[in-house]
Amino acid sequence: MSSMKNKRFNLLLIALVTLVAVWSLWPTWSDYSLSRQLNSYRSAQDSLKYALSHREELENARKKSLKLGLDLRGGMHLVMEVDQIDLFEQKAWNKDAKFTEIMNSVRAKAAKSDASVLELIVAEFKIENIRLSRYFYDIRNSDREIISKLEKESDDALSRAKEIIRNRIDQYGVAEPVITTQGSRKIIIELPGISDQNRVRNLLKGTAKLEFRLLRDPEVLVRTLDRINTYLVQNGTAPPAVVSDSSVSKPVSAAQPHPGAPAGAAPAVSSVAPSVPAAPATAATQNAAKPLYNVVGVSENGNAYTSEQSKEFVLSLLKRSDIQALLPLDTELLLAAKPDVGPSGEKLYSVYLVKKSPELTGGVITEAKATFGSQGVQPEVTMSMNSEGTSKWARITGANIGKRIAIVLDGAVYSAPVVQSKIPGGNSVINGIESLEEAKDLEIVLKAGALPAPVRIIEERTVGPSLGADYIRAGMLSLSWSFLAVSVFMLLYYKKAGIAADIALVLNILIVLSVLAGFSASLSLPGIAGIVLTIGMAVDANVLIYERIREELDASKGLTSSIELGYDRAFSSILDSHVTTMVAAFLLYTYGIGPIQGFALTLMIGTAASLFTSIVVTKEIFSFLMGKNLLSEKSFG
C-alpha cells in the first residue's frame, strides 16, 4: 500500500515539475516565434503594423522570457571604483599641509594596489606617528574607535554607491543589469543590450552633488583675476596664456550680448531671472606682451569667459593650491557646465567666483522633472524641495534680492539667475541644457540622489551584438553536440535503459532553463558550460545505477529485485557526489563574480535537477516499461 502511495506521489511530482517547466519556458518560445514572425516582413510598414497589433503580446513575452547574459546579448561590462580617499577627506577636519601630504601619499599607493584605503591611511599615520584623532572625529577618540567609525563610513559609502547606481540604471531602463561589489571600493556592472555607451558613462560617473551658491560681486571677480595674473607674471610661471590683465579693472568697450547668452524670465519661477552676460573683450588679445585675454576675457560689466580651447588649462590652473590661496576667503572659481556662443560663433565658457560654502544642497530636493521652458524650446529640469528646503530657500532668496545664485552640479555651474523676489514655494530650475535627453539623464541622477563620493570607471569592455550572436551559435552547438554524443552513447551501450536516461536528460535541461527563466536570471556563456557539465553529471548518475543493476542481474537476481537493489545501493554514492558538487558550486557563486557566478548558478540548478531525474524519473520510467512488459534483462546492455 505504501509503495502505491509513493508511486502516485512520484508520478504527480514528475507531472507537476514537467508542467511548471513548460509553463515557465512558454514565454521564451512565444518571444522567439513572435520575433521571427516580425522579422519575416520585408516591408517596414507591415512590420510596424504587426508590432502594433501584437504589442501587448510581444511585451509580455519579452518580459517573462529567458534573459540572455551580457556575453550572449551584447552590452557593457564596467568596473567602477569609489574614491574613498575623497570620502575620508570630506570627513576630516583641521586639515593642514601635513594632512594633504599624507593623503597624497595614500592616493599614490592606492593607485598601485587593491588594498583597503583605510588600511593604507592607518599605516601612513603610524609611519608619521600621528594619532587619527588629530584630523578625524573627536580628539578624545582612540585610534581603534576612529578606525571602527571610518570602516562603517567606508562600507556605507560602497553600499550607497551601489544602490544609487542601481537606481539610475533602473530609471534608465536597462533590462536585467548585474551589479555587484568587489573588495572595499569596486563595483562590477554588467548592462546587456546597451547601445548609447557614452550616455551610460556620463549617467554613472556623475556624482550629482547639487549646490546653490551665492556669486561674489563682479568687482571682486575682476580683482581676483588680476591678483592671479600678477602672481603668475611675478613668479615667472605664466604660460603663453594666463588669466587676466592689469588693465581689467579699467572698463573696456563692451560688445553686444552674444546670441548664446541667456535672456528673459526664468523658466521655472517668475521671481528669478537669469543675467545677460556681455561678450568678452577682445582688444587685449592684440597686445603680444600681455597675452592675458587668450585664456579669460572680461567684459565691461565684469563677466568673465574662457574659450573652449583654453578650458582644460583654466581648470588645471584653478586646481593648483598656490592659485587657490590667492582667492578671497571662502570662495572658489568655477566654470559653466555648457558653453555660450560668442559673436563670431565661438564657444565660450563663463567663469564664476562663488562662495565655497553652499547656501543649500541637493539633499532637500524631493522631485525633479525634465521639461521645456516657458517658450517651449529650451530643455530644463524643474525641482521641488521638502519643507526644510522650502523654508531655507525662502529665507535665502528673501535675503539676497538683486544678487545672483549659482546652481552648481558636480562642480560646474549650470545657471546663475538673479533673485528678483522672495520664493516661498521651494521651486527652482536648472537650465543651460542642450537636449531633452540630457535633461532626462539629469532628472534621473537627481532623483536617485548624490553619490557619497566620486566614482570613476577603471575598466570597461563592450560586447557587440554580432559577437554575442556568434557566442550563442557556438554555445548552442556545444550544447547540442554534447547532448547528442551522450544520448547516442547511452542508447548504444544500455539499449532500452538508455532511452530512460535520455528522457531524464531532456527533462534535466528543461528544468535548468525554466528555473533561470522563472527567477529572471540570465543565461550566459559560462551558464551554457554549466549545463554541459550537468549533462555529464546526470549521465554519470545513471551509469552508476545501471552498473549496479547489471551486477545484481549477473548474480542471478530477478529484474524487479535487481532494479530496486541497483537504485538503493547506488543512492549513497550519487548523493555524496551531488552534495559535494552543490557545495563547490555554492562557494563559487558566493565568492565569485560575473561569469563565475553564471557558471555556478546553472551548475547548482543542474545538480539538483540531476538528482531528481536520475533517482525518481528513470525509476518511474522503468516501472512503466515493466508494467507494459517492455523491459527485460537485455534492456540494460
XYZ file of C-alpha atoms in Angstrom:
637
model
C 0.000 0.000 0.000
C 2.869 2.339 0.930
C 4.600 1.512 -2.366
C 1.462 2.519 -4.321
C 1.273 5.826 -2.472
C 4.945 6.554 -3.181
C 4.437 5.707 -6.833
C 1.453 8.042 -7.132
C 3.360 10.805 -5.389
C 6.358 10.343 -7.685
C 4.184 10.402 -10.817
C 2.368 13.519 -9.585
C 5.692 15.197 -8.786
C 7.128 14.388 -12.226
C 3.993 15.681 -13.961
C 3.987 18.851 -11.863
C 7.691 19.591 -12.474
C 7.265 18.999 -16.221
C 4.198 21.259 -16.462
C 5.871 24.045 -14.458
C 8.986 23.794 -16.638
C 6.946 24.046 -19.864
C 4.837 26.895 -18.448
C 7.943 28.813 -17.382
C 9.587 28.415 -20.801
C 6.447 29.139 -22.843
C 7.032 32.943 -22.925
C 10.532 32.277 -24.281
C 9.059 30.213 -27.107
C 6.388 32.868 -27.726
C 9.028 35.608 -27.831
C 11.080 33.605 -30.324
C 8.040 32.863 -32.530
C 6.735 36.437 -32.473
C 10.185 37.909 -33.173
C 10.669 35.506 -36.052
C 7.285 36.482 -37.487
C 8.094 40.182 -37.024
C 11.420 39.834 -38.838
C 9.816 37.907 -41.699
C 8.080 41.011 -43.061
C 10.068 42.709 -45.790
C 8.082 45.931 -45.669
C 8.695 48.256 -42.701
C 5.027 49.231 -42.808
C 3.872 45.615 -42.486
C 6.374 45.025 -39.690
C 5.138 48.095 -37.800
C 1.510 47.065 -38.303
C 2.225 43.590 -36.895
C 4.133 45.053 -33.931
C 1.274 47.425 -33.068
C -1.393 44.744 -33.355
C 0.613 42.330 -31.156
C 2.163 44.950 -28.899
C 0.887 43.610 -25.577
C 1.686 40.038 -26.509
C 5.231 40.992 -27.547
C 5.866 42.983 -24.369
C 4.604 40.219 -22.067
C 6.626 37.561 -23.865
C 9.839 39.595 -23.723
C 9.305 40.481 -20.088
C 8.883 36.845 -18.991
C 11.212 35.137 -21.461
C 14.626 33.680 -20.636
C 17.117 36.558 -20.451
C 20.483 36.352 -22.152
C 23.632 37.484 -20.390
C 25.997 40.230 -21.478
C 28.269 37.885 -23.418
C 25.367 36.497 -25.471
C 23.216 39.588 -25.950
C 25.942 42.227 -26.153
C 26.331 45.280 -23.929
C 28.764 46.855 -21.466
C 30.899 45.465 -18.665
C 32.186 48.149 -16.275
C 34.369 48.123 -13.201
C 33.884 51.319 -11.186
C 35.857 52.457 -8.172
C 34.504 54.594 -5.341
C 37.007 57.334 -4.483
C 37.167 56.603 -0.766
C 40.142 58.916 -0.333
C 37.833 61.776 -1.286
C 35.258 60.382 1.155
C 37.750 60.354 4.055
C 38.977 63.835 3.124
C 35.369 65.051 3.436
C 35.128 63.530 6.914
C 38.363 65.130 8.141
C 38.626 68.439 9.996
C 41.527 70.713 10.921
C 43.166 69.825 7.582
C 46.655 71.221 7.047
C 49.680 70.722 4.801
C 50.684 67.554 6.690
C 47.246 66.009 6.179
C 47.410 66.846 2.463
C 50.860 65.231 2.264
C 49.603 62.045 3.956
C 46.526 61.768 1.725
C 48.610 62.352 -1.423
C 50.891 59.502 -0.362
C 47.853 57.268 0.277
C 46.415 58.188 -3.126
C 49.673 57.225 -4.857
C 49.801 53.852 -3.048
C 46.098 53.129 -3.632
C 46.578 53.627 -7.377
C 49.070 50.735 -7.410
C 47.207 48.400 -5.054
C 43.786 46.897 -4.360
C 44.369 47.169 -0.623
C 41.785 48.859 1.559
C 42.168 52.648 1.502
C 41.532 52.766 5.244
C 44.367 50.303 5.885
C 46.697 52.490 3.819
C 45.635 55.609 5.752
C 46.165 53.900 9.138
C 49.603 52.631 8.036
C 50.612 56.095 6.828
C 49.542 57.722 10.103
C 51.593 55.159 12.051
C 54.645 55.933 9.928
C 54.201 59.649 10.688
C 53.480 58.833 14.359
C 50.279 60.905 14.282
C 47.022 59.992 16.002
C 43.931 59.728 13.792
C 42.009 61.984 16.189
C 44.129 64.915 15.038
C 42.011 65.004 11.877
C 39.052 62.653 12.403
C 36.113 62.856 14.815
C 36.732 63.805 18.455
C 40.185 64.378 19.929
C 39.198 62.084 22.808
C 38.549 59.096 20.491
C 41.161 56.342 20.359
C 42.576 55.149 17.043
C 40.580 51.912 17.372
C 37.300 53.829 17.802
C 38.064 56.082 14.835
C 39.028 53.124 12.636
C 35.730 51.439 13.536
C 33.794 54.585 12.593
C 35.713 55.055 9.339
C 35.170 51.373 8.439
C 31.438 51.908 8.800
C 31.652 55.066 6.668
C 33.583 53.104 4.018
C 31.110 50.205 3.954
C 28.126 52.552 3.888
C 29.651 54.574 1.034
C 30.153 51.452 -1.088
C 26.615 50.192 -0.375
C 25.068 53.603 -1.041
C 27.029 53.999 -4.273
C 25.852 50.559 -5.414
C 22.196 51.347 -4.660
C 22.338 54.804 -6.261
C 23.926 53.351 -9.390
C 21.248 50.641 -9.436
C 18.507 53.297 -9.144
C 19.999 55.290 -12.004
C 20.244 52.204 -14.214
C 16.699 51.104 -13.334
C 15.322 54.542 -14.262
C 17.389 54.499 -17.457
C 15.571 51.283 -18.397
C 18.253 48.577 -18.685
C 16.759 45.071 -18.531
C 18.377 42.713 -16.043
C 21.516 44.620 -15.015
C 24.052 42.770 -12.857
C 25.554 44.984 -10.136
C 27.893 43.526 -7.510
C 30.629 44.818 -5.206
C 34.209 43.577 -5.117
C 36.533 44.316 -2.228
C 36.147 47.561 -0.320
C 35.897 50.032 -3.218
C 34.945 48.380 -6.512
C 31.548 47.929 -8.159
C 31.111 45.467 -11.044
C 28.351 46.394 -13.505
C 27.028 44.414 -16.475
C 24.468 46.104 -18.729
C 23.052 43.871 -21.501
C 21.672 45.418 -24.685
C 23.204 48.902 -24.214
C 23.616 50.922 -27.409
C 24.357 54.509 -26.255
C 27.552 53.860 -24.304
C 28.616 57.496 -23.816
C 25.271 58.341 -22.254
C 25.594 55.449 -19.801
C 29.137 56.504 -18.850
C 28.022 60.049 -18.086
C 24.986 58.782 -16.195
C 27.060 56.535 -13.933
C 30.033 58.838 -13.307
C 28.072 61.955 -12.314
C 28.228 62.443 -8.556
C 25.001 64.522 -8.690
C 26.266 66.819 -5.957
C 23.841 69.720 -6.296
C 24.562 73.022 -4.546
C 23.084 76.524 -4.531
C 25.898 79.071 -4.053
C 25.984 82.848 -3.933
C 28.073 84.695 -6.539
C 30.547 87.353 -5.455
C 30.259 90.807 -6.997
C 31.818 91.350 -10.471
C 34.344 93.822 -8.998
C 35.630 91.085 -6.665
C 35.924 88.679 -9.612
C 37.954 91.228 -11.610
C 40.310 91.972 -8.698
C 40.775 88.237 -8.082
C 41.680 87.542 -11.709
C 44.090 90.485 -11.678
C 45.733 89.196 -8.474
C 46.206 85.725 -10.008
C 47.663 87.213 -13.179
C 50.118 89.422 -11.273
C 51.237 86.443 -9.199
C 51.866 84.313 -12.279
C 53.826 87.038 -14.043
C 55.924 87.963 -10.996
C 56.824 84.360 -10.282
C 57.751 83.678 -13.876
C 55.238 80.850 -14.109
C 52.870 82.495 -16.516
C 52.362 80.184 -19.534
C 51.677 81.524 -23.064
C 48.093 82.105 -21.991
C 47.056 83.062 -18.488
C 44.136 84.505 -16.649
C 43.686 88.258 -16.541
C 45.368 91.604 -17.197
C 46.433 94.526 -15.046
C 44.060 96.628 -17.076
C 40.978 94.548 -16.373
C 39.968 96.885 -13.565
C 39.623 99.577 -16.178
C 36.437 99.414 -18.205
C 36.874 98.062 -21.709
C 34.488 98.734 -24.535
C 31.588 96.354 -24.197
C 30.313 94.404 -27.133
C 26.672 93.463 -27.602
C 25.456 90.358 -25.726
C 26.274 87.305 -27.795
C 23.416 85.255 -29.260
C 24.035 82.348 -26.906
C 23.635 84.413 -23.759
C 20.600 83.544 -21.642
C 17.842 86.115 -21.664
C 14.278 86.638 -20.476
C 12.471 85.384 -17.435
C 13.431 82.295 -15.523
C 11.734 79.155 -16.827
C 10.530 77.750 -13.508
C 9.539 80.666 -11.295
C 8.879 84.226 -12.362
C 10.699 85.655 -9.383
C 14.100 84.564 -10.720
C 15.603 85.886 -13.934
C 18.979 84.968 -15.498
C 21.504 87.710 -16.024
C 22.532 88.678 -19.553
C 26.315 88.487 -19.861
C 28.129 90.578 -22.379
C 30.696 89.242 -24.804
C 34.299 89.067 -23.589
C 36.665 91.820 -24.563
C 38.954 91.031 -27.451
C 41.063 94.178 -27.715
C 43.652 92.899 -25.285
C 44.429 89.921 -27.471
C 46.238 92.312 -29.778
C 48.836 93.039 -27.102
C 51.508 90.400 -27.588
C 53.388 91.496 -24.477
C 50.335 90.753 -22.389
C 48.657 87.645 -23.864
C 46.305 87.555 -20.894
C 42.947 87.545 -22.613
C 43.945 84.431 -24.557
C 42.508 82.483 -21.633
C 39.976 84.659 -19.820
C 38.302 87.745 -21.231
C 36.490 90.223 -19.007
C 33.603 92.310 -20.326
C 32.559 95.792 -19.270
C 30.006 94.521 -16.754
C 32.556 92.226 -15.097
C 31.538 88.907 -16.638
C 34.432 86.579 -17.444
C 34.749 83.966 -20.181
C 37.243 81.433 -21.450
C 37.343 79.751 -24.850
C 36.718 76.058 -25.456
C 40.386 75.610 -26.418
C 41.568 77.109 -23.094
C 39.031 75.358 -20.856
C 41.257 72.448 -19.755
C 44.169 74.755 -18.996
C 41.986 77.040 -16.867
C 40.592 74.061 -14.942
C 44.096 72.713 -14.234
C 45.239 76.188 -13.156
C 42.336 76.595 -10.724
C 43.174 73.265 -9.037
C 46.628 74.500 -8.008
C 46.942 75.132 -4.266
C 49.022 78.304 -4.778
C 46.296 79.744 -7.040
C 43.554 78.785 -4.594
C 45.453 80.623 -1.837
C 45.048 83.872 -3.797
C 41.248 83.680 -3.777
C 39.173 85.615 -1.248
C 38.244 83.672 1.879
C 35.503 81.035 1.344
C 35.407 81.467 -2.434
C 36.036 79.289 -5.449
C 36.378 79.871 -9.193
C 34.124 77.592 -11.278
C 33.347 77.254 -14.975
C 29.981 76.930 -16.654
C 28.822 73.408 -17.462
C 27.806 74.381 -21.002
C 29.291 76.964 -23.367
C 27.530 80.012 -24.792
C 28.035 81.053 -28.383
C 30.076 84.222 -28.965
C 29.570 86.911 -31.619
C 31.752 85.029 -34.099
C 30.244 81.631 -33.341
C 32.985 80.585 -30.925
C 32.153 78.530 -27.819
C 32.711 80.466 -24.587
C 32.535 79.147 -21.015
C 31.572 81.621 -18.277
C 33.910 81.911 -15.275
C 32.231 82.417 -11.886
C 33.563 83.437 -8.474
C 31.222 81.746 -5.988
C 31.163 81.186 -2.245
C 32.696 77.842 -1.345
C 30.097 77.159 1.349
C 26.739 76.357 -0.283
C 23.570 78.064 0.903
C 21.591 74.893 0.162
C 22.379 71.383 -1.134
C 20.529 68.842 -3.250
C 19.567 66.802 -0.204
C 16.386 68.879 0.072
C 15.233 68.021 -3.469
C 12.151 65.763 -3.418
C 11.193 65.804 -7.100
C 12.949 66.573 -10.377
C 11.268 66.775 -13.769
C 12.729 67.172 -17.263
C 10.636 69.580 -19.310
C 10.801 72.545 -21.674
C 10.973 76.222 -20.693
C 8.148 78.727 -20.921
C 8.850 79.295 -24.616
C 8.754 75.530 -25.255
C 12.197 75.450 -26.882
C 14.944 75.167 -24.261
C 15.072 71.947 -22.159
C 15.346 72.356 -18.408
C 14.900 70.465 -15.137
C 12.461 71.802 -12.550
C 12.935 70.851 -8.917
C 10.721 70.789 -5.824
C 12.010 70.886 -2.245
C 10.916 69.387 1.052
C 9.586 71.554 3.883
C 13.063 72.194 5.306
C 14.403 73.183 1.886
C 11.358 75.347 1.134
C 11.781 77.426 4.295
C 15.540 77.786 3.757
C 15.067 78.686 0.068
C 12.529 81.349 1.031
C 14.947 82.827 3.573
C 17.932 82.698 1.170
C 16.098 84.306 -1.752
C 14.471 86.892 0.525
C 17.847 87.969 1.908
C 19.583 88.133 -1.484
C 17.205 90.030 -3.779
C 19.141 91.527 -6.697
C 22.023 89.076 -6.246
C 22.903 86.028 -8.331
C 22.719 82.450 -7.069
C 24.665 79.788 -8.956
C 23.124 76.337 -9.400
C 26.187 74.073 -9.239
C 26.134 70.386 -10.149
C 29.304 68.317 -9.737
C 31.485 71.419 -9.629
C 30.101 73.069 -12.780
C 27.667 75.995 -12.926
C 24.515 75.220 -14.917
C 22.920 78.618 -14.424
C 23.310 81.732 -12.255
C 19.973 83.600 -12.178
C 19.335 86.905 -10.452
C 16.962 86.742 -7.481
C 14.144 89.197 -8.158
C 11.974 88.456 -5.127
C 11.476 86.022 -2.273
C 10.496 82.499 -3.435
C 8.199 80.842 -0.872
C 7.224 77.757 -2.915
C 10.521 75.851 -2.768
C 10.840 75.671 -6.571
C 13.996 76.050 -8.635
C 15.201 75.263 -12.127
C 18.337 74.083 -13.893
C 18.645 75.410 -17.435
C 21.523 75.722 -19.892
C 20.801 72.133 -21.020
C 21.364 71.206 -24.666
C 18.827 68.427 -25.245
C 15.784 66.801 -23.656
C 17.771 63.543 -23.412
C 20.393 65.296 -21.287
C 17.610 66.816 -19.177
C 16.120 63.348 -18.594
C 19.524 61.988 -17.536
C 19.880 64.909 -15.131
C 16.418 64.131 -13.767
C 17.497 60.525 -13.179
C 20.646 61.389 -11.212
C 18.826 63.986 -9.098
C 16.021 61.542 -8.277
C 18.464 58.745 -7.440
C 20.444 61.050 -5.150
C 24.053 62.115 -4.899
C 26.838 59.572 -4.679
C 28.634 59.652 -1.299
C 31.970 60.006 -3.109
C 33.110 60.349 -6.720
C 33.261 57.134 -8.759
C 35.374 56.507 -11.802
C 35.452 53.818 -14.465
C 38.701 51.845 -14.186
C 37.810 49.051 -16.621
C 35.367 48.809 -19.497
C 34.564 46.083 -22.009
C 31.968 46.216 -24.740
C 30.446 43.150 -26.403
C 28.811 43.853 -29.755
C 25.502 42.207 -30.755
C 27.166 40.370 -33.656
C 29.794 38.869 -31.346
C 27.003 37.915 -28.951
C 25.177 36.133 -31.794
C 28.376 34.198 -32.584
C 28.660 33.182 -28.927
C 25.024 31.997 -28.920
C 25.680 29.912 -32.017
C 28.862 28.439 -30.528
C 27.177 27.767 -27.187
C 24.164 26.067 -28.752
C 26.437 23.946 -30.940
C 28.470 22.795 -27.932
C 25.250 22.032 -26.019
C 23.721 20.160 -28.963
C 26.836 18.100 -29.710
C 27.365 17.167 -26.053
C 23.712 16.126 -25.708
C 23.844 14.135 -28.954
C 27.111 12.383 -28.049
C 25.893 11.405 -24.580
C 22.457 10.301 -25.841
C 23.885 8.110 -28.586
C 26.359 6.531 -26.166
C 23.611 5.687 -23.674
C 21.422 4.184 -26.408
C 24.216 2.044 -27.842
C 25.605 0.870 -24.526
C 22.449 0.458 -22.400
C 19.797 -0.209 -25.054
C 16.261 0.492 -23.673
C 17.648 1.705 -20.345
C 19.487 4.361 -22.357
C 16.119 5.730 -23.554
C 15.084 6.333 -19.934
C 18.387 8.157 -19.286
C 17.913 10.337 -22.393
C 14.351 11.286 -21.388
C 15.638 12.226 -17.935
C 18.384 14.248 -19.601
C 15.887 16.288 -21.647
C 13.832 16.986 -18.527
C 17.017 17.979 -16.687
C 17.867 20.665 -19.287
C 14.241 21.890 -19.292
C 14.310 22.273 -15.503
C 17.552 24.306 -15.598
C 16.283 26.681 -18.299
C 12.851 27.029 -16.702
C 14.321 27.942 -13.298
C 16.542 30.576 -14.950
C 13.517 31.982 -16.797
C 11.176 31.774 -13.808
C 13.511 33.682 -11.481
C 14.553 36.214 -14.145
C 18.153 35.023 -14.086
C 20.158 35.399 -17.276
C 21.765 32.659 -19.324
C 25.404 33.404 -20.094
C 28.152 31.572 -21.965
C 29.593 30.171 -18.695
C 25.994 29.170 -17.861
C 25.891 27.069 -21.027
C 29.158 25.485 -19.876
C 27.435 24.688 -16.571
C 24.588 22.973 -18.446
C 27.078 20.906 -20.484
C 28.751 19.803 -17.238
C 25.311 18.995 -15.806
C 24.624 16.695 -18.767
C 27.783 14.751 -17.927
C 26.861 14.560 -14.231
C 23.304 13.403 -14.955
C 24.556 10.594 -17.162
C 27.213 9.686 -14.604
C 24.469 9.111 -12.008
C 22.562 6.877 -14.439
C 25.728 4.936 -15.241
C 26.279 4.220 -11.535
C 22.697 2.949 -11.182
C 22.788 0.850 -14.366
C 26.102 -0.784 -13.470
C 24.705 -1.702 -10.040
C 21.620 -3.209 -11.715
C 23.828 -5.214 -14.093
C 25.821 -6.552 -11.118
C 22.599 -7.753 -9.490
C 21.437 -9.323 -12.741
C 24.768 -11.138 -13.074
C 24.155 -12.507 -9.580
C 21.003 -14.185 -10.999
C 18.551 -11.937 -9.163
C 15.219 -11.095 -10.725
C 14.717 -7.968 -12.826
C 12.457 -6.203 -10.317
C 14.739 -7.056 -7.421
C 17.859 -6.025 -9.389
C 16.372 -2.604 -10.228
C 15.365 -1.974 -6.606
C 18.768 -3.029 -5.264
C 20.591 -1.092 -8.007
C 18.888 2.171 -7.050
C 19.279 1.549 -3.293
C 22.990 0.713 -3.447
C 23.893 3.486 -5.903
C 21.986 6.157 -3.986
C 24.661 6.887 -1.363
C 27.401 7.351 -3.980
C 25.148 9.563 -6.133
C 24.090 11.663 -3.137
C 27.702 12.169 -1.985
C 28.887 13.305 -5.424
C 25.933 15.658 -5.904
C 26.216 17.208 -2.431
C 29.953 17.907 -2.841
C 29.282 19.444 -6.263
C 26.500 21.611 -4.793
C 28.808 22.836 -2.025
C 31.544 23.705 -4.512
C 29.059 25.484 -6.795
C 27.609 27.410 -3.856
C 31.058 28.645 -2.816
C 31.794 29.679 -6.394
C 28.525 31.601 -6.520
C 29.099 33.251 -3.124
C 32.684 34.388 -3.669
C 32.828 34.604 -7.444
C 31.732 37.461 -9.684
C 30.218 37.814 -13.136
C 30.890 34.774 -15.369
C 31.867 32.566 -12.421
C 28.505 33.191 -10.778
C 26.703 32.364 -14.039
C 28.530 29.038 -14.242
C 27.925 28.259 -10.557
C 24.209 29.086 -10.727
C 23.442 26.742 -13.618
C 25.628 24.050 -12.026
C 23.649 24.251 -8.760
C 20.297 24.090 -10.533
C 21.528 21.305 -12.825
C 22.921 19.261 -9.942
C 19.623 19.416 -8.034
C 17.712 18.527 -11.209
C 20.117 15.658 -11.931
C 19.496 14.140 -8.510
C 15.735 14.286 -9.127
C 15.781 12.929 -12.689
C 18.309 10.143 -12.107
C 16.691 8.795 -8.912
C 12.985 9.484 -9.406
C 12.275 9.919 -13.127
C 14.237 6.981 -14.553
C 12.892 4.635 -11.863
C 9.286 5.535 -12.725
C 10.046 5.028 -16.421
C 11.314 1.521 -15.626
C 8.156 0.828 -13.578
C 6.033 1.901 -16.552
C 8.027 -0.247 -19.013
C 7.852 -3.268 -16.699
C 4.084 -2.835 -16.376
C 3.843 -2.986 -20.178
C 6.268 -5.974 -20.344
C 8.662 -3.840 -22.408
C 11.661 -4.324 -20.135
C 13.911 -7.372 -19.805
C 17.389 -8.254 -18.564
C 18.785 -7.487 -22.014
C 17.415 -3.921 -21.796
C 20.483 -2.926 -19.733
C 23.001 -3.924 -22.389
